[in-house]
Tab-separated table of C-alpha atoms in Angstrom:
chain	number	residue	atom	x	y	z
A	26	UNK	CA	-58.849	-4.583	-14.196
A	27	UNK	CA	-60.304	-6.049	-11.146
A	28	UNK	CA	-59.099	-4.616	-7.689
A	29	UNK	CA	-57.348	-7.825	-6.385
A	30	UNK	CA	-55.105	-7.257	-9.795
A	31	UNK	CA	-54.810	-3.700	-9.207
A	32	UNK	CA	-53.054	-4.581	-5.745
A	33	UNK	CA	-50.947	-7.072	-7.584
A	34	UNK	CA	-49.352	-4.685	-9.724
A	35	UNK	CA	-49.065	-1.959	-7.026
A	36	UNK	CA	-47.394	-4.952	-4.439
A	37	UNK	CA	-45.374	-5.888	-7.592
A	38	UNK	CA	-44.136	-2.282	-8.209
A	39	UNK	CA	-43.536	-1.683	-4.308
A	40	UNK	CA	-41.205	-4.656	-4.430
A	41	UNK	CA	-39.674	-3.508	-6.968
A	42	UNK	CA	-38.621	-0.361	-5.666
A	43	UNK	CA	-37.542	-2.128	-2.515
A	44	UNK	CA	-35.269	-4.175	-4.449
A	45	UNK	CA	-33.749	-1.213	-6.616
A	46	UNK	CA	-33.111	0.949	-3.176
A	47	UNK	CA	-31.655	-1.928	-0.997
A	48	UNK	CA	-29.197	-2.144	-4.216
A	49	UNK	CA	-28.680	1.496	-4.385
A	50	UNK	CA	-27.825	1.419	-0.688
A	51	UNK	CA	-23.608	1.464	0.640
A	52	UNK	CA	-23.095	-1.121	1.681
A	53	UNK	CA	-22.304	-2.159	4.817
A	54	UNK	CA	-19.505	-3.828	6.271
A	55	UNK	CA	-20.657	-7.845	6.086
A	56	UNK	CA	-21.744	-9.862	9.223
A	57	UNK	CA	-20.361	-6.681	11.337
A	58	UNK	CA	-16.640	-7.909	10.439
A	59	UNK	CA	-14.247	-5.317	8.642
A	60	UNK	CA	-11.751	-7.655	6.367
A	61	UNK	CA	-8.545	-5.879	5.638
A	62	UNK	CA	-5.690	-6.953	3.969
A	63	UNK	CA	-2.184	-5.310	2.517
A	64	UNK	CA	-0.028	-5.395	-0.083
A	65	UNK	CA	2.591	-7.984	0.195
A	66	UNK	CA	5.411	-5.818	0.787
A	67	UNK	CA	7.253	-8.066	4.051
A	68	UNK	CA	7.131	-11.238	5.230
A	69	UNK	CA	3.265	-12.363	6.285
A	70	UNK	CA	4.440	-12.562	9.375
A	71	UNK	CA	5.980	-9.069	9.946
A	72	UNK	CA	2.388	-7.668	8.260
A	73	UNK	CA	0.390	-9.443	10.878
A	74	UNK	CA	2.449	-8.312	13.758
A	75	UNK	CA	2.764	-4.849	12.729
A	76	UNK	CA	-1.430	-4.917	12.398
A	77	UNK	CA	-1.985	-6.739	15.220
A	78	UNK	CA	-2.473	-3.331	17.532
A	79	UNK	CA	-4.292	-1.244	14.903
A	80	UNK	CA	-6.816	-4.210	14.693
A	81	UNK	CA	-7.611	-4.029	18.231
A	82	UNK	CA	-7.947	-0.316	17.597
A	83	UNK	CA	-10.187	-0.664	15.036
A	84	UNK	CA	-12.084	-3.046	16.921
A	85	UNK	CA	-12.766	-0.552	19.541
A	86	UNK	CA	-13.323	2.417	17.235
A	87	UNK	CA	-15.968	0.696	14.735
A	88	UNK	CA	-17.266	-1.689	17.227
A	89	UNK	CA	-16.957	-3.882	14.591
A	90	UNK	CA	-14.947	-7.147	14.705
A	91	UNK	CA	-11.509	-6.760	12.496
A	92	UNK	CA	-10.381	-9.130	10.510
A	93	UNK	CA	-6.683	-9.050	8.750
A	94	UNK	CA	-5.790	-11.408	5.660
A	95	UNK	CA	-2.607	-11.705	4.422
A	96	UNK	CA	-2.706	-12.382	0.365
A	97	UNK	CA	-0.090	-14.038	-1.773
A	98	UNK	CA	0.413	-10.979	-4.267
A	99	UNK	CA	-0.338	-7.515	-4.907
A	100	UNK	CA	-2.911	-8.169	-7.696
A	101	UNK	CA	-4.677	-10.017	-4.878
A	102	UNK	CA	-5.092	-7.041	-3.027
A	103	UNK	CA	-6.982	-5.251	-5.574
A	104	UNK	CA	-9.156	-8.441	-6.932
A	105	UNK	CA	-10.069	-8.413	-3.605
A	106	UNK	CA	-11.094	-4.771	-3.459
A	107	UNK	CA	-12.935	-5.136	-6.439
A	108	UNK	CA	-14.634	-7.786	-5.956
A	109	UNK	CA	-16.030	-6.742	-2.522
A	110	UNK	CA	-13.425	-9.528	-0.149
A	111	UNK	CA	-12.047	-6.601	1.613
A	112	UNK	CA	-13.540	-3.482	3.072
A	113	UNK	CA	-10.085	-2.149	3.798
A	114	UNK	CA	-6.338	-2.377	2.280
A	115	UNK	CA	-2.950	-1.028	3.083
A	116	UNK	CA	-1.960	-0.130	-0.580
A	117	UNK	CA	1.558	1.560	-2.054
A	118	UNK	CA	0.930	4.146	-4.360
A	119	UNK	CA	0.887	2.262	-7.730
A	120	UNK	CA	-1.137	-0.510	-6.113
A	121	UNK	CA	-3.867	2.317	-5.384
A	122	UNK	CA	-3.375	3.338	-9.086
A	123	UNK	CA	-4.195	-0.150	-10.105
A	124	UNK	CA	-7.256	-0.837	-7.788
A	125	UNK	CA	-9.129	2.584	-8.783
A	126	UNK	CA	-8.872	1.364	-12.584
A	127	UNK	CA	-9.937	-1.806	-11.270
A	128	UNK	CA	-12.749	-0.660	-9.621
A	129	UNK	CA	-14.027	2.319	-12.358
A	130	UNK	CA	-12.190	4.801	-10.185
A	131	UNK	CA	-14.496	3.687	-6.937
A	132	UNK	CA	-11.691	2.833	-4.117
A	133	UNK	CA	-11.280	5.660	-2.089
A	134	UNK	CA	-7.494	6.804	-0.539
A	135	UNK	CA	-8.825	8.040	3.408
A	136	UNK	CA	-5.646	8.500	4.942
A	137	UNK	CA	-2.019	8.419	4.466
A	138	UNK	CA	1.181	8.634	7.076
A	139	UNK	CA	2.814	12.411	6.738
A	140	UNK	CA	5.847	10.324	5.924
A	141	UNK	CA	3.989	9.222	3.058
A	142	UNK	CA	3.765	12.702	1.371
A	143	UNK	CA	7.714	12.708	1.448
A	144	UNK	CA	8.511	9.101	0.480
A	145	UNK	CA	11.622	7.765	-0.419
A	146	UNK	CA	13.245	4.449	-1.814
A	147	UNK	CA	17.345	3.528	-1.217
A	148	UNK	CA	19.581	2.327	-3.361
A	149	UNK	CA	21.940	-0.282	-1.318
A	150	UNK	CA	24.743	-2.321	-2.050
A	151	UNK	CA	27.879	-4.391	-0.851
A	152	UNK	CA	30.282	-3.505	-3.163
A	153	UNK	CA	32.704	-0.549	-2.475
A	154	UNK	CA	33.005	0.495	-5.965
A	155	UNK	CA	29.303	1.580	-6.390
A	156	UNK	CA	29.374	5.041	-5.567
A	157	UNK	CA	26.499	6.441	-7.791
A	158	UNK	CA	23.625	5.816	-9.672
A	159	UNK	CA	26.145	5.678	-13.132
A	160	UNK	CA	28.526	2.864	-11.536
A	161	UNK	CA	25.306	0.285	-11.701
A	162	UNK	CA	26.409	-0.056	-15.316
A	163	UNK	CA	27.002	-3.653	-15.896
A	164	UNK	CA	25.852	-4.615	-12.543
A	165	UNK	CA	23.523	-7.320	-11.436
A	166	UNK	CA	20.704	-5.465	-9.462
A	167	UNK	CA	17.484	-6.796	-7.791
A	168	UNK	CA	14.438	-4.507	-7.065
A	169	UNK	CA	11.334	-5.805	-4.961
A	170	UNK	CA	8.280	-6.563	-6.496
A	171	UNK	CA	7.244	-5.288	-9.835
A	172	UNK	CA	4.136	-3.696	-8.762
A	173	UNK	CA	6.046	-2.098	-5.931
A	174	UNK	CA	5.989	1.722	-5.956
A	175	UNK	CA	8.873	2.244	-3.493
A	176	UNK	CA	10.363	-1.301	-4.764
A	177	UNK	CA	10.301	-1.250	-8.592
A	178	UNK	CA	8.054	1.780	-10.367
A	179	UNK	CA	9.699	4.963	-8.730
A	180	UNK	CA	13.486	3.754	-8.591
A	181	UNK	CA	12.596	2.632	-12.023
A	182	UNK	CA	11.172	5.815	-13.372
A	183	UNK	CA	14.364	7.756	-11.298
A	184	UNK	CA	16.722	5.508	-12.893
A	185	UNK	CA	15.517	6.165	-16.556
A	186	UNK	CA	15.716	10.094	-15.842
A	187	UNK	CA	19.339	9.391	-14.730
A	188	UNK	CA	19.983	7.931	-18.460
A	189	UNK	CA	19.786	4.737	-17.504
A	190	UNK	CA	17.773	1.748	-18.683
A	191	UNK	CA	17.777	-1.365	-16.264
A	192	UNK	CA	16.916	-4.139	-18.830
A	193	UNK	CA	19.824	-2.728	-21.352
A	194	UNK	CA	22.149	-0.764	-19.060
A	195	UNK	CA	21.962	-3.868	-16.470
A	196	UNK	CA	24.101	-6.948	-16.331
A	197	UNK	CA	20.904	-8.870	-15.238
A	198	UNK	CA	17.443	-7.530	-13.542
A	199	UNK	CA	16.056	-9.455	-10.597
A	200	UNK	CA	12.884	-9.016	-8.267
A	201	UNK	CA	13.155	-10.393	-4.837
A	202	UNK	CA	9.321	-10.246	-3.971
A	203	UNK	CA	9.357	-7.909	-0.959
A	204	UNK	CA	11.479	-5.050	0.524
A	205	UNK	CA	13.946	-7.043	3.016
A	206	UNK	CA	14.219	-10.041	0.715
A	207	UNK	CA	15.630	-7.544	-1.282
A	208	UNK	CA	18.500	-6.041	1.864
A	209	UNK	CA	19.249	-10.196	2.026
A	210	UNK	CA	19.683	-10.790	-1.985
A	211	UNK	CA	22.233	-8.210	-1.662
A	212	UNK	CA	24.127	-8.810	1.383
A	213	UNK	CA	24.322	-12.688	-0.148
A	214	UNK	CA	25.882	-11.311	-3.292
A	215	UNK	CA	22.490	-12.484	-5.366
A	216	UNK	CA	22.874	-8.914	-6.330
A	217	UNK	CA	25.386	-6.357	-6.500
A	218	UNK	CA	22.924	-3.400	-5.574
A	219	UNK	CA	19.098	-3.102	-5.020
A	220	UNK	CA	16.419	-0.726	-4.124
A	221	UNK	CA	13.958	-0.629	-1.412
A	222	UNK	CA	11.575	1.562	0.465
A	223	UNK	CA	13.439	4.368	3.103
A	224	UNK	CA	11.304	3.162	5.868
A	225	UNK	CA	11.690	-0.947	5.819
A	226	UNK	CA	15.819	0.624	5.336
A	227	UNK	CA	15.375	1.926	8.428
A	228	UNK	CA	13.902	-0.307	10.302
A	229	UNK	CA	16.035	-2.994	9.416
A	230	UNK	CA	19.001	-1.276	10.182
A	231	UNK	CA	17.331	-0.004	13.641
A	232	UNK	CA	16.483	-3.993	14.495
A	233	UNK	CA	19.949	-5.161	13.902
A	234	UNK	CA	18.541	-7.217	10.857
A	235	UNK	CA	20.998	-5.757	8.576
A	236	UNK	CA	25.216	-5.543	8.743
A	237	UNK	CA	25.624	-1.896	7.716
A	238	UNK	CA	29.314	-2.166	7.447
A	239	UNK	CA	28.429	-4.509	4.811
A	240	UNK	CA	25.760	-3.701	3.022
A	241	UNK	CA	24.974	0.515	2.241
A	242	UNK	CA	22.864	3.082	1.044
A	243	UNK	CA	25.005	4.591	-2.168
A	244	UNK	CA	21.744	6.755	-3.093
A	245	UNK	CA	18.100	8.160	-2.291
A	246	UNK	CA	15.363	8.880	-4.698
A	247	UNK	CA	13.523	12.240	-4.402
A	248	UNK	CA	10.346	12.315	-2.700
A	249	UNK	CA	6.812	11.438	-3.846
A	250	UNK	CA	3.626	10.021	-2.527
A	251	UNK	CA	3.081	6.409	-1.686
A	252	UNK	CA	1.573	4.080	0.706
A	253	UNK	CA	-2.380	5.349	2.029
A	254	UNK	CA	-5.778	3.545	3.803
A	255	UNK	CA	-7.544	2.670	0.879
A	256	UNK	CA	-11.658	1.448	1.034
A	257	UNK	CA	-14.223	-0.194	-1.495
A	258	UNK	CA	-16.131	2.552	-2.578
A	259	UNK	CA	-19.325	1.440	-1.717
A	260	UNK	CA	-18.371	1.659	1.680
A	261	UNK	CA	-20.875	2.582	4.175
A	262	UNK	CA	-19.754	6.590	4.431
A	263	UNK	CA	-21.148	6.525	8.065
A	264	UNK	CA	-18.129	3.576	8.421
A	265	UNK	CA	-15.798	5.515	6.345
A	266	UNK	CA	-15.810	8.443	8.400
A	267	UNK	CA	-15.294	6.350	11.477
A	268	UNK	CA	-12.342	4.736	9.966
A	269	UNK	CA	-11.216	7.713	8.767
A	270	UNK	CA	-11.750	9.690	12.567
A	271	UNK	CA	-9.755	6.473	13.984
A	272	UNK	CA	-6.838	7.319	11.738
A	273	UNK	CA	-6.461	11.072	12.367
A	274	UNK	CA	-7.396	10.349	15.868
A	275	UNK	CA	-3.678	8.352	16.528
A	276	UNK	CA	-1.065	9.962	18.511
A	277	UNK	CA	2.369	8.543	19.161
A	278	UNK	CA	1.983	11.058	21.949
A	279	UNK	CA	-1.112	8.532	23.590
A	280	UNK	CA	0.600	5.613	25.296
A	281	UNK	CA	-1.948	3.639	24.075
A	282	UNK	CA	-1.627	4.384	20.728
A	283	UNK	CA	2.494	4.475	21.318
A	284	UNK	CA	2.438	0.367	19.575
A	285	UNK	CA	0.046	1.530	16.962
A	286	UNK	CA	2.334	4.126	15.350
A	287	UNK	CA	5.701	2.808	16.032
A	288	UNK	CA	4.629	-0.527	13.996
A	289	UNK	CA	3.012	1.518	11.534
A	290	UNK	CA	6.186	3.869	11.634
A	291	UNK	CA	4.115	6.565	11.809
A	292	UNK	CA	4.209	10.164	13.197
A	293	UNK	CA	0.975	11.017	12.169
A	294	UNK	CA	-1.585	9.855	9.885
A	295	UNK	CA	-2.767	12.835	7.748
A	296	UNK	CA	-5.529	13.121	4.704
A	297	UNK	CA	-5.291	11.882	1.469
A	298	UNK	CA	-7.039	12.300	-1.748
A	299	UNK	CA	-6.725	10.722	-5.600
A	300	UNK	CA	-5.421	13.043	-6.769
A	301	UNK	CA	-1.909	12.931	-5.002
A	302	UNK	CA	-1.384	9.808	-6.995
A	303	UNK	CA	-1.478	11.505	-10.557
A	304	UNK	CA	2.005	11.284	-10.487
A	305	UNK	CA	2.541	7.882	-9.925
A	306	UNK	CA	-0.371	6.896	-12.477
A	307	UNK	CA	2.038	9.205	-15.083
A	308	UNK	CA	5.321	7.016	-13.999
A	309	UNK	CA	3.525	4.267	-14.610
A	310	UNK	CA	2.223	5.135	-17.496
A	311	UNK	CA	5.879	6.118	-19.300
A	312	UNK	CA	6.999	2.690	-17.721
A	313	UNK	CA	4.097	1.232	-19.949
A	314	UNK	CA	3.126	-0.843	-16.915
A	315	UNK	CA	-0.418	0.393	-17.644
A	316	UNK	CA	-3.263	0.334	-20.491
């Protein structure tokens, strides 16, 4: 072999252990912009005002620019994830189920709200006979969206441990799409009782948005996990421990993170890990909402 084909080979080889290192690499965040979306869960509007804040705070903690995109759907959301769209995603509990079998178990829960260690979905309705769970016998009854944890999966699994089935037990099923479509199927009488997550509840009947001497929580699930900061798992870690910092770093105490947390509804944001989801992938499971 002549030396001029000698250095061929060894350029050839060098190359090619460029290539298989620069593919082994995390990656990084593309063209310095962090795109993060969220499950569909309110209106598109509501989502980009309550991220608005957090974006900014991002911004400054990543020195990265932030970039929020609403999707039409849940399954969007974790497409998206998958298929490297989105570095970051505001996911409910069964969403985050779905996008770690989507990605081989790869997406990576950073953070969650404390509230979302001890979450809750309500049970409303407008009509003064429903007192309980049992008296939705024969009723019409919407939940939110059927990949919803707090909206559809949890009340779901609930109901069915309270002996009843929704699809038999029901006078008809409906699914209003998000959380306060839901609060307005019911006070129209689209439905005579629904389900929704405690903290959209809340909020709605803090803003006025909802005639509580009309419409009315008759019951409350127990608690489980839900909502969390989920990221691709090929993340840069360098980037996910700065997102991660950011998160634990918020303190409705800091006026300047006062905005952050009361859009978020947030007292804190604490750890999370896969694992506190087991439960949920088990629901879901029973529900046989998953392969």
């Amino acid at each position: 072999m002549t030396l001029s084909a000698t250095r061929r080979l060894a350029l050839k080889g060098a190359l090619a252990c460029a290539c298989a290192t620069a593919f082994s690499l995390p990656a990084l965040a593309a063209d310095n912009v962090l795109r993060v979306s969220a499950i569909p869960d309110e209106a598109p509007t509501e989502l980009q005002r309550k991220f608005a804040p957090l974006g900014k705070y991002l911004e400054a903690q990543t020195g990265l620019k932030v970039v929020f995109t609403p999707v039409s759907d849940y399954a969007a959301v974790v497409e998206s994830l998958a298929t490297r769209k989105i570095d970051l995603a505001w996911l409910g509990g069964f969403t985050y189920v779905q996008a770690k079998i989507r990605t081989t178990g790869t997406a990576i829960p950073i953070v969650q709200r404390e509230e979302d260690a001890k979450f809750t979905s309500r049970f409303i309705t407008a009509d003064p006979a429903i007192k309980g769970l049992a008296d939705l016998k024969g009723k019409t009854f919407a939940f939110g969206a059927p990949p919803s944890t707090s909206g559809s999966l949890m009340p779901r699994f609930f109901l069915q441990q309270a002996g009843l089935n929704p699809e038999k037990d029901f006078k008809n099923v409906a699914f209003s799409g998000a959380h306060d479509a839901t609060v307005a199927f019911v006070a129209a009488g689209k439905a005579e009782a629904g389900v929704l997550n405690a903290s959209v509840w809340d909020k709605l009947v803090e803003q006025k948005k909802v005639d509580t001497d009309k419409v009315r929580v008759f019951a409350t699930t127990p608690p489980y996990f839900d909502y969390n900061w989920t990221v691709r798992g090929d993340l840069d870690p360098a980037l996910v421990k700065k997102l991660t910092d950011a998160f634990l770093k918020l303190d409705p105490a800091n006026p300047e993170h006062k905005e952050i947390m009361a859009l978020q509804r947030a007292s804190k944001f604490i750890p999370t890990r896969k694992e506190n989801y087991d439960g949920i992938e088990k629901a879901a499971q029973s529900a046989g909402l998953l392969k």
